[in-house]
């Protein structure tokens, strides 16, 4: 899936010093997504970003995603809850089956920092208010082995019949969805991908 950059969904000038995404289709779509991502290039890494968005429906979302393809991803996103207002949710998709492993977390209006930390086979999401000092963990430990070429390849090797192939590797990205069709905007002030330094034991 590739969508060429154009101002209808991605803009760097409408709000200076921000990447603005106009929300598109769901992460399960194979076209029309508003998703900007970079390849995971190390076993251990951190990916973080500062997001401003004002969803007003549970069908509007924006956040950071650990993405393999349209059926395999882990997603920390801002959205709307009819009882709690603006919330953060962790959404997981495993071979097309979507589930949320933790309750939503209510967050105040304003910018929010989101972070994905991956150490080998395990990942975790965390967040903080833009002016807060410490990160707060949200959601369970994540099994990132499902976001792999081996997991994405489906079929029977003994017969040579395969229904899906995995060959792209995983990505870390920024994305936004609006299933109402209103085109909600999501502004990212910064995003950072960095390899996590090995521990002393690993370095030795």
Short mmCIF file of C-alpha atoms in Angstrom, two decimals:
data_model
loop_
_atom_site.label_atom_id
_atom_site.label_comp_id
_atom_site.label_asym_id
_atom_site.label_seq_id
_atom_site.Cartn_x
_atom_site.Cartn_y
_atom_site.Cartn_z
CA UNK A 1 0.00 0.00 0.00
CA UNK A 2 1.38 3.36 -1.04
CA UNK A 3 -0.38 6.70 -1.19
CA UNK A 4 1.52 9.56 -2.78
CA UNK A 5 1.78 12.67 -0.58
CA UNK A 6 -0.56 15.46 -1.54
CA UNK A 7 -2.30 18.30 0.27
CA UNK A 8 -5.64 16.50 0.30
CA UNK A 9 -4.43 14.33 3.20
CA UNK A 10 -0.90 15.43 4.23
CA UNK A 11 0.31 18.98 4.73
CA UNK A 12 3.45 20.62 6.14
CA UNK A 13 2.45 24.27 5.62
CA UNK A 14 -1.15 24.64 6.83
CA UNK A 15 0.11 24.71 10.41
CA UNK A 16 3.79 25.78 10.50
CA UNK A 17 6.21 23.39 12.24
CA UNK A 18 3.62 20.59 12.23
CA UNK A 19 2.75 17.64 10.06
CA UNK A 20 -1.01 17.77 9.52
CA UNK A 21 -2.86 14.61 8.53
CA UNK A 22 -6.42 14.79 7.29
CA UNK A 23 -7.93 11.58 8.59
CA UNK A 24 -8.69 8.85 6.07
CA UNK A 25 -9.93 5.28 6.01
CA UNK A 26 -9.42 2.63 8.68
CA UNK A 27 -6.14 0.81 9.32
CA UNK A 28 -7.85 -2.25 7.84
CA UNK A 29 -8.18 -0.54 4.47
CA UNK A 30 -5.78 -1.24 1.60
CA UNK A 31 -6.23 2.24 0.09
CA UNK A 32 -7.16 5.74 1.19
CA UNK A 33 -5.32 5.60 4.50
CA UNK A 34 -3.69 8.64 6.09
CA UNK A 35 -0.53 6.88 7.29
CA UNK A 36 3.10 8.02 7.32
CA UNK A 37 5.55 5.38 8.51
CA UNK A 38 9.19 4.34 8.52
CA UNK A 39 10.65 0.85 8.55
CA UNK A 40 11.67 -0.79 11.83
CA UNK A 41 15.44 -1.21 11.49
CA UNK A 42 16.47 -2.65 14.84
CA UNK A 43 15.30 -5.31 17.26
CA UNK A 44 15.09 -2.70 20.06
CA UNK A 45 13.73 0.77 19.35
CA UNK A 46 11.58 3.64 20.58
CA UNK A 47 9.12 5.63 18.50
CA UNK A 48 7.39 8.68 19.96
CA UNK A 49 5.40 11.68 18.78
CA UNK A 50 3.45 14.71 20.02
CA UNK A 51 -0.14 14.80 18.80
CA UNK A 52 -2.92 17.36 18.84
CA UNK A 53 -6.36 16.19 17.75
CA UNK A 54 -9.96 16.82 18.80
CA UNK A 55 -12.06 13.76 17.94
CA UNK A 56 -15.78 14.17 18.51
CA UNK A 57 -16.90 10.66 17.60
CA UNK A 58 -15.71 7.11 18.39
CA UNK A 59 -15.25 6.84 14.61
CA UNK A 60 -12.50 9.50 14.66
CA UNK A 61 -8.96 8.47 15.72
CA UNK A 62 -5.33 9.53 15.49
CA UNK A 63 -2.11 8.23 17.02
CA UNK A 64 0.98 6.09 16.58
CA UNK A 65 1.00 2.60 15.11
CA UNK A 66 3.32 -0.40 14.92
CA UNK A 67 2.18 -1.67 11.53
CA UNK A 68 2.90 -4.75 9.44
CA UNK A 69 -0.06 -4.72 7.06
CA UNK A 70 -3.79 -4.01 7.05
CA UNK A 71 -4.49 -7.13 9.18
CA UNK A 72 -1.56 -6.97 11.65
CA UNK A 73 -0.96 -3.89 13.81
CA UNK A 74 -0.79 -2.36 17.31
CA UNK A 75 -2.30 1.11 17.67
CA UNK A 76 -2.27 3.71 20.47
CA UNK A 77 -4.78 6.39 19.55
CA UNK A 78 -6.81 9.36 20.68
CA UNK A 79 -10.52 8.98 20.10
CA UNK A 80 -13.87 9.89 21.67
CA UNK A 81 -15.88 8.03 24.28
CA UNK A 82 -19.52 8.97 24.84
CA UNK A 83 -19.13 8.74 28.64
CA UNK A 84 -15.50 9.79 29.22
CA UNK A 85 -14.94 12.31 26.45
CA UNK A 86 -11.50 12.36 24.81
CA UNK A 87 -9.66 9.11 25.57
CA UNK A 88 -6.63 7.05 24.67
CA UNK A 89 -7.24 3.49 23.53
CA UNK A 90 -4.94 0.60 22.64
CA UNK A 91 -6.24 -1.32 19.64
CA UNK A 92 -4.70 -4.57 18.38
CA UNK A 93 -5.40 -6.34 15.12
CA UNK A 94 -4.29 -9.97 14.71
CA UNK A 95 -4.97 -11.39 11.24
CA UNK A 96 -7.98 -9.13 10.83
CA UNK A 97 -9.43 -9.69 14.32
CA UNK A 98 -9.63 -6.38 16.21
CA UNK A 99 -9.70 -6.16 20.00
CA UNK A 100 -8.90 -3.70 22.79
CA UNK A 101 -7.00 -5.34 25.67
CA UNK A 102 -7.37 -2.50 28.19
CA UNK A 103 -10.01 0.07 29.19
CA UNK A 104 -9.77 3.59 27.72
CA UNK A 105 -7.88 6.33 29.57
CA UNK A 106 -9.46 9.78 29.79
CA UNK A 107 -7.11 12.63 28.78
CA UNK A 108 -7.46 16.37 29.07
CA UNK A 109 -7.66 18.66 26.02
CA UNK A 110 -4.35 19.72 24.51
CA UNK A 111 -1.23 18.05 23.11
CA UNK A 112 -0.34 14.54 24.21
CA UNK A 113 2.91 12.60 23.77
CA UNK A 114 2.67 8.97 22.67
CA UNK A 115 5.44 6.37 22.80
CA UNK A 116 6.05 2.83 21.60
CA UNK A 117 8.96 0.92 23.17
CA UNK A 118 10.07 -2.38 21.65
CA UNK A 119 12.65 -4.67 23.25
CA UNK A 120 13.05 -7.84 21.23
CA UNK A 121 9.77 -9.77 21.16
CA UNK A 122 8.01 -7.45 23.62
CA UNK A 123 6.55 -4.00 23.14
CA UNK A 124 4.63 -1.47 25.26
CA UNK A 125 2.77 1.80 24.79
CA UNK A 126 2.99 4.80 27.11
CA UNK A 127 1.83 8.42 27.12
CA UNK A 128 2.15 11.74 28.94
CA UNK A 129 0.66 15.21 28.81
CA UNK A 130 2.85 17.53 26.75
CA UNK A 131 3.94 19.41 29.89
CA UNK A 132 4.27 16.35 32.15
CA UNK A 133 7.61 14.92 33.19
CA UNK A 134 6.92 11.20 33.41
CA UNK A 135 5.55 8.59 31.03
CA UNK A 136 2.54 6.49 32.01
CA UNK A 137 2.23 2.95 30.74
CA UNK A 138 -1.06 2.01 29.07
CA UNK A 139 -2.21 -1.39 27.93
CA UNK A 140 -0.54 -4.78 28.35
CA UNK A 141 2.77 -6.15 27.14
CA UNK A 142 2.59 -6.49 23.36
CA UNK A 143 3.73 -9.57 21.46
CA UNK A 144 5.52 -7.96 18.53
CA UNK A 145 6.46 -11.31 16.98
CA UNK A 146 3.02 -11.25 15.34
CA UNK A 147 4.22 -8.23 13.32
CA UNK A 148 6.70 -10.33 11.36
CA UNK A 149 7.13 -11.95 7.96
CA UNK A 150 6.73 -15.37 9.58
CA UNK A 151 3.45 -14.46 11.28
CA UNK A 152 2.04 -12.76 8.18
CA UNK A 153 2.64 -15.78 5.95
CA UNK A 154 -0.44 -18.01 6.08
CA UNK A 155 -0.87 -21.40 4.46
CA UNK A 156 0.27 -25.01 4.43
CA UNK A 157 3.97 -25.46 3.58
CA UNK A 158 3.43 -29.20 3.04
CA UNK A 159 1.07 -28.54 0.13
CA UNK A 160 2.61 -25.30 -1.09
CA UNK A 161 -0.78 -23.58 -0.83
CA UNK A 162 -0.53 -20.13 0.77
CA UNK A 163 -3.27 -17.56 1.30
CA UNK A 164 -1.02 -14.67 2.40
CA UNK A 165 2.65 -13.77 2.17
CA UNK A 166 4.79 -11.74 4.52
CA UNK A 167 7.80 -9.91 3.15
CA UNK A 168 7.70 -6.22 4.11
CA UNK A 169 8.86 -6.14 7.74
CA UNK A 170 7.22 -3.90 10.34
CA UNK A 171 6.88 -0.11 10.37
CA UNK A 172 6.40 2.59 13.02
CA UNK A 173 4.14 5.40 11.96
CA UNK A 174 1.70 8.27 12.45
CA UNK A 175 -1.87 7.93 11.28
CA UNK A 176 -5.41 9.28 11.49
CA UNK A 177 -8.83 7.88 10.62
CA UNK A 178 -12.28 9.44 10.27
CA UNK A 179 -15.02 6.99 9.43
CA UNK A 180 -17.63 9.76 9.65
CA UNK A 181 -16.26 11.29 6.44
CA UNK A 182 -15.78 14.70 8.09
CA UNK A 183 -12.00 14.69 7.54
CA UNK A 184 -10.80 15.39 11.09
CA UNK A 185 -7.29 16.83 11.21
CA UNK A 186 -4.44 15.56 13.40
CA UNK A 187 -1.33 17.69 13.96
CA UNK A 188 2.03 16.18 14.90
CA UNK A 189 4.57 18.67 16.31
CA UNK A 190 7.41 16.13 16.20
CA UNK A 191 8.15 12.45 15.84
CA UNK A 192 11.29 10.56 16.81
CA UNK A 193 12.52 7.06 16.00
CA UNK A 194 15.64 5.90 17.79
CA UNK A 195 17.39 2.63 18.39
CA UNK A 196 17.39 1.66 22.05
CA UNK A 197 20.95 1.25 23.39
CA UNK A 198 21.71 -2.36 24.46
CA UNK A 199 22.00 -3.19 28.13
CA UNK A 200 25.43 -3.83 29.67
CA UNK A 201 24.86 -7.59 29.42
CA UNK A 202 23.96 -7.38 25.74
CA UNK A 203 26.88 -5.06 24.97
CA UNK A 204 29.31 -7.48 26.61
#
